[in-house]
């Protein structure tokens, strides 16, 4: 078996049945015999019929006759004169076919070992069971004889067990370490005189434990199976015949009356240890067989039992647990002693200890006793018409119990207030000012009064209602029961019953609230008692019951209507309340920048994407490769949850290449200064559009690049880098011609158009905005920090504008340089995790500003820009007019925004403005933000 | 290596035609040698697959069972089985001797462009026009693929396997290498639809042919371009490229009906056949 299972390759191949004979070339396939022509023959070639074979019949004899074709032939007459002693009585076998007597027939003649003979002598458990059965049997002790005749054959199971090291008398299971158990002095038992030494007071087995070394394990104790034999005899309930094991030594601690061993307790005590062998000992022992010469039991043989030993009164519990007889499992016994109840037999988990005190029993409140004149007959409530009843009363009633109707005439007059009485008497309402006292009261007091009034009213009503219930108008099931019932009814579908849109008790807000709570808790599957607390505490039990019923019904109603609707719809693919979808975590980069890389034949880092990929376990096995991710359950590319409705699930905007794309973008921008739209990646867009925000995200990448630089030696500059090195910082560029930047920074227009449909130009501009705003989160989705930082930048940038000083300039300069470095390094260096890895990067950043004077930088930037413009002009010829237009719009909009934002000069050139926005931060400020970021 | 030792390759490039087989299968979509080069398979557009002894020029067996053109085939390392993929979207596993279809794997949503056995012929990897690569288990009776590699954005044109890698070329212009041992997917962008990919014999490089009439030799680990081979014409059709046995030459079919060879290192075109 083991060998088979180890051969994993083989186990996948399963072949069923026998293979068909391979066909010879040119051989035709034999036609199968049609069903109607198929015949069944028995072993002797006789045709057989399935005479009602599928309804339980069977074929007998020759076509359901007996024996021969001629049918049943009577046996020949034989004169009985000579053969008187011959067989005259025919058994059923005489009318049976041979096959019925065969092994599988209905009366097999073969010799087989029956269960009675299957090695019961060796099977301890069975033996015990038999022992039990034997005693219960009408003639006790008969099975004892059977045991003597047990065959020596051992069943396979026993044999197997033995081979595994099992021995008779042991239990089955892993070997256990047995701690020497010290007898704990029972606190309730007082010991007079001198106590036995602890070892002696325990049983013999425990004594053995005394000598046990530490590292010795024991087989588990054999377990006595619980006897679950049905009662088959006609003895009285609980009648126990002679108990052979109990007869002499077996009357263990139990005090109950034993008919035959009435006073044998003392003697058995005297016999001491012998008692403990009770379980294993079997034999013909018992008083019915007399007492041996060595046993001093003689005086008890003819013991007369007195009536005083019998129970004459039915008590709720029998003393001495005679209820289950001596076959009772041990649990019953031990339950009798409360302090034993909490003795836990099994192992206690590490870190846990047994409770010293029992948990308080659950208090059960009995249901109210039915009134004497209760009639279990239901009659229907009279329908109340609003007209013939005081509206006040009705309202009050509805308040308390919803639609509970109560006959006003049945109410005592004390229950009515003045208005009601007036109404009943037909008096007219008092006219005139009659200012209410309430008006003289303060707001607070009024409310308090109201509360008190309501409470008293409630109580009143409660009284009334309880009286009514006493009149047995309605039968109210106990709330628990009801809740259970309804819960069963509603089942899991109740989960749909939301309180949000279905308000059955909208008129009564309090009740509605209670209802909502109720439904909520019901959804969580709470039981009746817990549900109770949602009901008004002032209400009576009865009222509560009513209301509960009502709520259930309401919930049910809502559910059913809901479900009918639901049947028309299919389940949503994604859960509605979860607005996230699983999308591949890593996606291949935008190919735009790759295309350029390919054009420049810069294969390698630029064109390569590496992903974590999880091969299937089986695939690894088949390839003879160790599973690289043995612990993961993922197959394929790992997925992450994303916003379901985000456009950017469908755009691939991977994080790590940001800087690279930025570099290219910058170039693009520069070339773009002639206001020529161009094709660009989405990335540029988002970068440029939110300049302020950009500053921060840039910062991050900058920091990363720093780390990169530290980690990696500088790489020979490639074409791109060469272009990038002289580049102006993107932000500076951005200022001058915002329009272009925005153009450049936008994702393909068509996409957004398709998504945010807008026909008019005006709308389009706004929609673009939307899209832009949407884009921000996605671009930064990869690094949550980025987004955070953006936010920070957002709010802080406006505030910090005033702070712009000389330091800002230096700050600016620091950015571009590091950016360049970044450009150069990011392409070749390994990707760093988005988080800042070291504090050194910060230091560097803060240090850098001092080295570069600002203004000169700027000039330089402009120059370079000019250069690039001309250079890249050619590239940008494939512009789209439409796009261009929109970008213009966009630009306007942006400008406006900028104006708003800037608290300082609005007339200032956008240049300086954005300068301040993006990079106008003192090193300290930056540091602070970075720190913020970290946390 | 589970493969039998291949026959020693000739040092020089093939110059003359040794044998031509009249397949009679209509358009021959692919012709493949078996593992040791003693037999070859031709995939016909008449739904058949034929096994040949190319050295004698004798047809050994015809395999019928595909529902449409057979587009690619591969033999198992022990020559006992053949797998093939066709335009009927099915991948078939054949028993060589009986000529019966042992198993048919359906699951692709489009033509199956390429099929490959893994080293032990326990897995069939098929690439399809439906932009998925599916790994089918030959050992169990699972009707569904072991794994689907659906990272490609366009049809798969070529699939190659090494001991622990799956190399795919896709029309989306990418060469993807799934490394089972490292649990990694490397995707190289080539810019134009990839028609054929193959490993170099030393397992260090990847050769990829694309529809811009260029063969590119890429470093497997870094994705850097080691060589570029041009001169042939490949703009429309899915044509194969190879490296020779000693990794000294690069070969590729051209749309002008010739086979081009380049020196691997010098990237010079050597021969037009």
Coordinates of C-alpha atoms in Angstrom, one line a residue, chain A residues 113-589:
Chain A
X113 CA -18.4 -19.1 10.3
X114 CA -21.1 -17.1 11.8
X115 CA -20.6 -14.1 14.0
X116 CA -21.2 -16.2 17.0
X117 CA -18.0 -18.1 16.4
X118 CA -15.8 -15.3 15.2
X119 CA -13.1 -15.3 17.8
X120 CA -15.0 -13.8 20.5
X121 CA -12.8 -15.3 23.1
X122 CA -10.1 -13.0 22.0
X123 CA -12.2 -10.0 21.6
X124 CA -12.4 -8.3 24.9
X125 CA -14.8 -5.6 24.0
X126 CA -17.2 -8.0 22.5
X127 CA -16.8 -10.2 25.3
X128 CA -17.8 -7.6 27.7
X129 CA -20.8 -6.7 25.6
X130 CA -21.8 -10.3 25.6
X131 CA -21.3 -10.5 29.2
X132 CA -23.7 -7.7 29.7
X133 CA -26.1 -9.3 27.3
X134 CA -25.8 -12.5 29.1
X135 CA -26.8 -11.2 32.3
X136 CA -29.8 -9.4 30.9
X137 CA -30.8 -12.6 29.1
X138 CA -33.6 -14.6 30.6
X139 CA -31.3 -17.3 31.8
X140 CA -28.3 -15.5 33.2
X141 CA -25.0 -17.0 32.6
X142 CA -25.9 -18.9 29.5
X143 CA -23.5 -17.0 27.4
X144 CA -20.8 -17.9 29.8
X145 CA -21.0 -21.4 28.4
X146 CA -20.9 -20.2 24.9
X147 CA -17.6 -18.6 25.7
X148 CA -16.2 -21.9 26.5
X149 CA -16.8 -23.2 23.1
X150 CA -15.2 -20.2 21.3
X151 CA -13.1 -21.2 18.4
X152 CA -9.5 -20.4 18.3
X153 CA -9.8 -18.5 15.1
X154 CA -8.9 -14.8 15.4
X155 CA -10.4 -12.2 13.2
X156 CA -8.3 -10.2 10.9
X157 CA -8.8 -7.0 12.7
X158 CA -7.5 -8.5 15.9
X159 CA -4.6 -10.0 14.1
X160 CA -3.7 -6.7 12.5
X161 CA -4.0 -5.0 15.8
X162 CA -1.7 -7.5 17.3
X163 CA 0.8 -7.0 14.6
X164 CA 0.8 -3.4 15.4
X165 CA 1.7 -4.2 19.0
X166 CA -1.7 -4.4 20.6
X167 CA -2.3 -6.8 23.3
X168 CA -5.4 -8.1 24.9
X169 CA -6.7 -6.0 27.6
X170 CA -5.2 -2.8 26.2
X171 CA -7.1 0.0 24.7
X172 CA -6.5 1.3 21.3
X173 CA -4.7 4.5 20.5
X174 CA -1.3 6.1 21.1
X175 CA 0.5 5.3 24.2
X176 CA 0.1 7.7 27.0
X177 CA 2.2 8.9 29.8
X178 CA 0.5 8.3 33.0
X179 CA 1.2 10.6 35.8
X180 CA 1.2 9.0 39.2
X181 CA -2.0 10.0 40.6
X182 CA -2.1 11.0 44.2
X183 CA -5.4 10.5 45.9
X184 CA -6.6 13.9 46.8
X185 CA -8.2 13.9 50.1
X186 CA -11.8 14.5 49.5
X187 CA -12.7 17.7 51.3
X188 CA -16.2 16.6 51.9
X189 CA -15.3 13.3 53.4
X190 CA -14.1 13.4 56.9
X191 CA -11.6 10.8 57.8
X192 CA -11.7 9.5 61.2
X193 CA -8.9 7.7 62.8
X194 CA -5.7 7.4 60.8
X195 CA -5.9 7.8 57.1
X196 CA -4.5 5.2 54.9
X197 CA -1.3 6.0 53.2
X198 CA -2.1 7.6 49.9
X199 CA -0.9 4.7 47.8
X200 CA -3.1 2.2 49.5
X201 CA -6.3 4.1 49.2
X202 CA -6.2 3.9 45.5
X203 CA -6.8 0.9 43.4
X204 CA -4.3 -1.6 42.5
X205 CA -3.6 0.0 39.2
X206 CA -2.7 3.2 40.8
X207 CA -0.4 1.5 43.0
X208 CA 1.5 0.3 40.1
X209 CA 1.8 3.8 38.9
X210 CA 3.9 4.6 41.9
X211 CA 6.9 2.9 40.6
X212 CA 6.6 4.2 37.1
X213 CA 9.7 5.9 35.7
X214 CA 9.4 9.2 34.0
X215 CA 9.9 8.1 30.4
X216 CA 7.6 5.1 30.3
X217 CA 4.4 5.2 28.4
X218 CA 1.4 3.1 28.8
X219 CA -1.1 1.8 26.4
X220 CA -4.4 3.5 26.9
X221 CA -6.9 1.8 29.1
X222 CA -9.5 -0.4 27.5
X223 CA -12.8 1.3 27.1
X224 CA -16.0 -0.4 28.0
X225 CA -18.5 0.2 25.3
X226 CA -21.8 1.7 26.3
X227 CA -24.4 -0.9 26.1
X228 CA -27.2 0.1 23.9
X229 CA -29.0 -3.1 23.6
X230 CA -32.7 -2.6 23.1
X231 CA -35.1 -4.0 25.5
X232 CA -36.4 -7.2 24.1
X233 CA -37.7 -9.1 27.0
X234 CA -40.8 -8.7 28.9
X235 CA -39.3 -8.0 32.3
X236 CA -40.2 -4.8 34.0
X237 CA -38.3 -1.8 33.2
X238 CA -35.0 -1.7 34.9
X239 CA -35.1 -5.3 35.9
X240 CA -31.8 -6.7 36.2
X241 CA -31.4 -10.4 36.5
X242 CA -28.6 -11.9 38.3
X243 CA -25.4 -10.1 37.9
X244 CA -22.8 -12.7 38.1
X245 CA -20.0 -10.2 38.5
X246 CA -21.8 -8.3 41.1
X247 CA -23.1 -11.2 43.0
X248 CA -20.1 -11.7 45.1
X249 CA -17.6 -9.0 44.6
X250 CA -19.3 -6.7 42.2
X251 CA -21.5 -4.6 44.5
X252 CA -19.2 -1.7 44.1
X253 CA -20.0 1.5 45.9
X254 CA -23.6 1.5 45.0
X255 CA -26.0 1.3 47.8
X256 CA -29.0 0.3 45.8
X257 CA -30.9 -2.7 46.7
X258 CA -29.6 -5.9 45.3
X259 CA -32.1 -8.6 45.7
X260 CA -29.7 -11.3 46.3
X261 CA -26.7 -9.7 47.8
X262 CA -28.5 -7.6 50.2
X263 CA -26.0 -7.3 52.9
X264 CA -22.9 -8.4 51.1
X265 CA -21.3 -5.1 51.1
X266 CA -19.2 -5.7 54.1
X267 CA -18.0 -9.0 52.9
X268 CA -17.0 -7.7 49.6
X269 CA -15.2 -5.0 51.3
X270 CA -13.4 -7.5 53.2
X271 CA -12.3 -9.2 50.0
X272 CA -10.6 -6.0 49.1
X273 CA -8.7 -6.0 45.9
X274 CA -10.8 -8.7 44.3
X275 CA -13.4 -6.2 43.6
X276 CA -11.3 -4.4 41.2
X277 CA -11.0 -7.3 38.9
X278 CA -14.7 -7.1 38.4
X279 CA -14.5 -5.9 34.9
X280 CA -12.3 -8.6 33.6
X281 CA -13.5 -11.5 35.7
X282 CA -16.0 -13.7 34.2
X283 CA -17.3 -16.9 35.4
X284 CA -20.1 -18.6 37.0
X285 CA -20.2 -16.8 40.1
X286 CA -23.1 -15.6 42.1
X287 CA -25.2 -16.6 44.9
X288 CA -27.6 -18.6 42.8
X289 CA -24.8 -21.1 42.5
X290 CA -24.1 -21.1 46.1
X291 CA -21.0 -20.1 47.8
X292 CA -17.7 -21.8 47.9
X293 CA -16.3 -23.3 51.0
X294 CA -13.8 -20.6 51.3
X295 CA -16.3 -17.8 51.1
X296 CA -18.1 -16.6 54.1
X297 CA -21.3 -15.8 52.5
X298 CA -23.4 -18.6 53.8
X299 CA -25.5 -16.6 56.1
X300 CA -26.8 -14.6 53.2
X301 CA -27.9 -17.3 51.0
X302 CA -31.4 -17.3 52.2
X303 CA -31.5 -13.7 53.0
X304 CA -35.0 -12.4 53.1
X305 CA -35.7 -9.1 51.7
X306 CA -37.9 -6.8 53.5
X307 CA -40.3 -4.5 52.1
X308 CA -38.5 -1.6 53.6
X309 CA -35.8 -2.1 51.0
X310 CA -38.2 -1.4 48.2
X311 CA -39.2 2.0 47.1
X312 CA -42.7 2.6 47.9
X313 CA -43.0 6.2 46.7
X314 CA -42.1 7.5 43.3
X315 CA -39.4 10.0 43.7
X316 CA -38.1 12.3 41.1
X317 CA -34.8 10.6 41.2
X318 CA -34.0 7.2 42.3
X319 CA -31.3 6.9 44.9
X320 CA -28.3 5.0 43.9
X321 CA -29.0 5.4 40.2
X322 CA -30.9 2.2 39.6
X323 CA -32.4 3.8 36.6
X324 CA -30.0 2.4 34.1
X325 CA -29.2 -0.7 35.9
X326 CA -25.7 -1.8 36.4
X327 CA -25.1 -1.6 32.7
X328 CA -25.2 2.1 32.9
X329 CA -22.2 3.9 31.5
X330 CA -20.0 5.5 34.0
X331 CA -21.2 9.0 33.3
X332 CA -24.4 8.4 35.0
X333 CA -22.8 7.3 38.0
X334 CA -20.4 10.2 38.3
X335 CA -23.1 12.7 37.8
X336 CA -24.5 11.9 41.1
X337 CA -21.7 13.6 42.8
X338 CA -21.6 17.3 42.1
X339 CA -18.0 17.9 43.0
X340 CA -17.1 15.2 40.6
X341 CA -19.1 16.8 37.9
X342 CA -16.3 19.1 36.9
X343 CA -13.6 16.6 36.9
X344 CA -12.4 16.6 33.4
X345 CA -11.0 13.3 32.3
X346 CA -9.3 14.2 29.1
X347 CA -6.2 16.3 28.6
X348 CA -6.3 19.9 29.4
X349 CA -4.9 22.1 26.7
X350 CA -1.8 24.0 27.7
X351 CA -2.6 27.4 28.8
X352 CA -6.0 26.4 30.1
X353 CA -7.0 25.2 33.5
X354 CA -10.2 23.6 34.7
X355 CA -12.7 25.9 36.1
X356 CA -13.0 25.8 39.8
X357 CA -16.5 26.9 39.9
X358 CA -19.3 25.7 37.7
X359 CA -20.8 28.4 35.5
X360 CA -24.0 29.7 36.9
X361 CA -26.9 27.8 35.7
X362 CA -29.1 29.6 33.3
X363 CA -32.0 31.0 35.0
X364 CA -35.2 29.8 33.5
X365 CA -38.3 31.7 34.0
X366 CA -41.3 29.6 33.8
X367 CA -44.0 30.8 31.5
X368 CA -46.9 32.5 33.2
X369 CA -49.5 30.1 34.5
X370 CA -52.6 30.1 32.5
X371 CA -55.6 31.6 34.1
X372 CA -58.2 29.2 35.3
X373 CA -60.8 30.2 32.8
X374 CA -58.5 29.9 29.8
X375 CA -60.2 28.3 26.9
X376 CA -57.9 27.1 24.2
X377 CA -60.2 28.3 21.5
X378 CA -59.3 31.0 19.0
X379 CA -61.8 33.4 17.8
X380 CA -61.1 36.2 15.4
X381 CA -60.6 39.7 16.6
X382 CA -63.3 42.1 15.7
X383 CA -62.2 44.6 13.1
X384 CA -61.9 48.0 14.5
X385 CA -63.1 50.8 12.4
X386 CA -61.5 54.1 13.0
X387 CA -64.8 55.8 13.2
X388 CA -66.3 54.3 16.2
X389 CA -63.4 54.6 18.4
X390 CA -61.6 57.4 20.0
X391 CA -58.7 58.3 17.9
X392 CA -56.7 59.0 20.9
X393 CA -57.2 55.5 22.2
X394 CA -56.4 54.1 18.9
X395 CA -53.3 56.0 18.7
X396 CA -52.3 54.9 22.1
X397 CA -52.9 51.4 21.2
X398 CA -50.9 51.6 18.1
X399 CA -48.1 53.1 19.9
X400 CA -47.8 50.2 22.2
X401 CA -48.7 47.2 20.1
X402 CA -49.1 48.4 16.7
X403 CA -52.4 47.1 15.5
X404 CA -53.5 45.7 18.7
X405 CA -57.2 46.3 19.0
X406 CA -58.9 46.4 22.2
X407 CA -62.5 46.8 22.7
X408 CA -63.0 50.2 24.4
X409 CA -66.1 49.1 26.1
X410 CA -64.2 46.4 27.9
X411 CA -61.8 48.7 29.4
X412 CA -62.5 49.9 32.9
X413 CA -63.5 53.4 33.2
X414 CA -60.4 54.1 35.2
X415 CA -58.4 53.4 32.1
X416 CA -60.0 56.3 30.3
X417 CA -58.8 59.8 30.6
X418 CA -60.9 62.8 30.5
X419 CA -60.9 63.2 26.8
X420 CA -61.9 59.7 26.3
X421 CA -64.7 59.8 28.7
X422 CA -65.9 63.0 27.1
X423 CA -65.8 61.3 23.8
X424 CA -67.8 58.4 25.1
X425 CA -70.3 60.6 26.7
X426 CA -70.7 62.6 23.6
X427 CA -69.8 65.9 25.2
X428 CA -68.3 68.6 23.2
X429 CA -64.9 69.8 23.8
X430 CA -64.3 72.7 26.0
X431 CA -63.8 75.8 24.0
X432 CA -61.9 78.9 25.0
X433 CA -58.4 79.8 25.7
X434 CA -57.8 77.3 28.6
X435 CA -54.1 77.6 28.4
X436 CA -52.4 74.5 29.1
X437 CA -50.2 74.3 32.2
X438 CA -47.6 72.9 30.0
X439 CA -47.1 76.2 28.3
X440 CA -45.8 77.6 31.5
X441 CA -43.3 75.0 31.9
X442 CA -39.8 75.1 30.5
X443 CA -38.9 72.9 27.6
X444 CA -37.0 70.5 29.7
X445 CA -39.7 70.1 32.2
X446 CA -42.2 69.5 29.6
X447 CA -40.2 66.7 28.1
X448 CA -39.8 65.1 31.4
X449 CA -43.5 65.3 32.1
X450 CA -44.1 63.8 28.8
X451 CA -41.9 60.9 29.6
X452 CA -43.5 60.3 32.9
X453 CA -46.9 60.4 31.3
X454 CA -45.9 58.1 28.6
X455 CA -44.5 55.6 31.1
X456 CA -47.6 55.7 33.2
X457 CA -49.8 55.3 30.1
X458 CA -47.8 52.4 29.1
X459 CA -48.2 50.8 32.4
X460 CA -51.9 51.3 32.3
X461 CA -52.2 49.8 29.0
X462 CA -50.1 46.9 30.1
X463 CA -52.5 46.2 32.8
X464 CA -55.4 46.4 30.5
X465 CA -53.8 44.2 28.0
X466 CA -52.7 41.7 30.5
X467 CA -56.3 41.5 31.7
X468 CA -57.3 41.0 28.2
X469 CA -54.9 38.3 27.7
X470 CA -56.3 36.8 30.8
X471 CA -59.5 36.7 28.9
X472 CA -57.8 34.4 26.6
X473 CA -58.4 36.2 23.4
X474 CA -55.1 35.3 22.0
X475 CA -52.8 32.6 22.7
X476 CA -49.3 33.8 22.8
X477 CA -46.5 31.4 22.4
X478 CA -43.5 31.9 24.6
X479 CA -41.2 34.3 22.8
X480 CA -38.4 31.9 22.5
X481 CA -40.5 29.4 20.9
X482 CA -41.9 31.9 18.5
X483 CA -38.6 33.3 17.6
X484 CA -37.3 29.9 16.9
X485 CA -40.3 29.1 14.8
X486 CA -40.0 32.2 12.8
X487 CA -36.3 32.0 12.4
X488 CA -36.8 28.6 11.0
X489 CA -39.4 30.0 8.6
X490 CA -37.4 32.9 7.5
X491 CA -34.3 30.9 7.2
X492 CA -31.3 32.5 5.6
X493 CA -33.3 34.6 3.3
X494 CA -34.0 37.0 6.1
X495 CA -30.6 38.3 5.4
X496 CA -32.1 40.3 2.6
X497 CA -34.6 42.0 4.7
X498 CA -33.0 45.3 5.1
X499 CA -34.5 47.9 7.2
X500 CA -33.4 50.7 5.0
X501 CA -36.1 50.7 2.4
X502 CA -38.8 48.8 4.0
X503 CA -40.5 50.6 6.8
X504 CA -43.6 48.8 7.9
X505 CA -43.9 50.9 11.1
X506 CA -43.0 54.2 9.6
X507 CA -45.8 55.9 11.4
X508 CA -44.5 54.9 14.7
X509 CA -40.8 55.8 14.7
X510 CA -40.1 54.1 18.0
X511 CA -41.6 51.0 16.9
X512 CA -39.8 51.2 13.6
X513 CA -36.6 51.5 15.4
X514 CA -37.4 48.5 17.5
X515 CA -38.3 46.7 14.4
X516 CA -35.0 47.5 12.7
X517 CA -33.0 46.5 15.7
X518 CA -35.0 43.3 15.8
X519 CA -34.4 42.5 12.2
X520 CA -30.8 43.2 12.6
X521 CA -30.4 40.9 15.4
X522 CA -32.4 38.3 13.8
X523 CA -30.1 38.4 10.9
X524 CA -27.3 37.7 13.2
X525 CA -29.1 34.7 14.3
X526 CA -29.8 35.6 17.9
X527 CA -32.2 33.6 19.9
X528 CA -35.5 34.6 21.4
X529 CA -34.3 35.8 24.8
X530 CA -31.7 38.1 23.3
X531 CA -34.3 39.5 20.9
X532 CA -36.4 40.3 23.9
X533 CA -34.3 43.2 24.8
X534 CA -35.3 45.2 21.8
X535 CA -38.8 45.4 22.9
X536 CA -40.1 48.1 25.1
X537 CA -39.3 47.3 28.7
X538 CA -42.6 48.9 29.7
X539 CA -44.6 46.4 27.8
X540 CA -45.9 43.3 29.2
X541 CA -44.8 39.9 28.2
X542 CA -47.9 39.5 26.2
X543 CA -47.4 42.7 24.3
X544 CA -43.9 41.8 23.6
X545 CA -45.0 38.6 22.2
X546 CA -47.4 40.2 20.0
X547 CA -45.0 42.7 18.8
X548 CA -42.5 40.0 18.1
X549 CA -44.9 38.1 16.1
X550 CA -45.7 41.2 14.2
X551 CA -42.1 41.9 13.5
X552 CA -41.6 38.5 12.3
X553 CA -44.5 38.7 10.0
X554 CA -43.3 42.0 8.7
X555 CA -39.8 40.7 8.1
X556 CA -41.3 37.7 6.4
X557 CA -43.5 39.8 4.2
X558 CA -40.6 41.8 3.2
X559 CA -38.6 38.9 2.5
X560 CA -41.1 37.1 0.3
X561 CA -41.7 40.1 -1.9
X562 CA -38.0 40.5 -2.1
X563 CA -37.5 37.0 -3.1
X564 CA -40.0 37.0 -5.9
X565 CA -38.2 39.9 -7.4
X566 CA -34.9 38.2 -6.7
X567 CA -35.8 35.2 -8.7
X568 CA -35.7 37.4 -11.8
X569 CA -32.1 38.4 -11.3
X570 CA -28.9 36.6 -11.2
X571 CA -26.4 37.1 -8.5
X572 CA -23.9 39.8 -8.9
X573 CA -20.5 38.8 -9.9
X574 CA -19.0 41.1 -7.4
X575 CA -20.5 42.0 -4.1
X576 CA -22.2 45.3 -4.2
X577 CA -21.0 46.6 -0.9
X578 CA -17.4 45.7 -1.8
X579 CA -16.4 48.1 -4.5
X580 CA -13.2 46.3 -5.2
X581 CA -12.3 43.8 -7.8
X582 CA -9.5 41.5 -8.2
X583 CA -7.1 42.5 -10.8
X584 CA -3.6 41.4 -11.5
X585 CA -1.2 43.0 -9.1
X586 CA 1.5 43.6 -11.7
X587 CA 0.7 44.6 -15.1
X588 CA 2.9 45.0 -18.0
X589 CA 3.9 48.5 -18.5

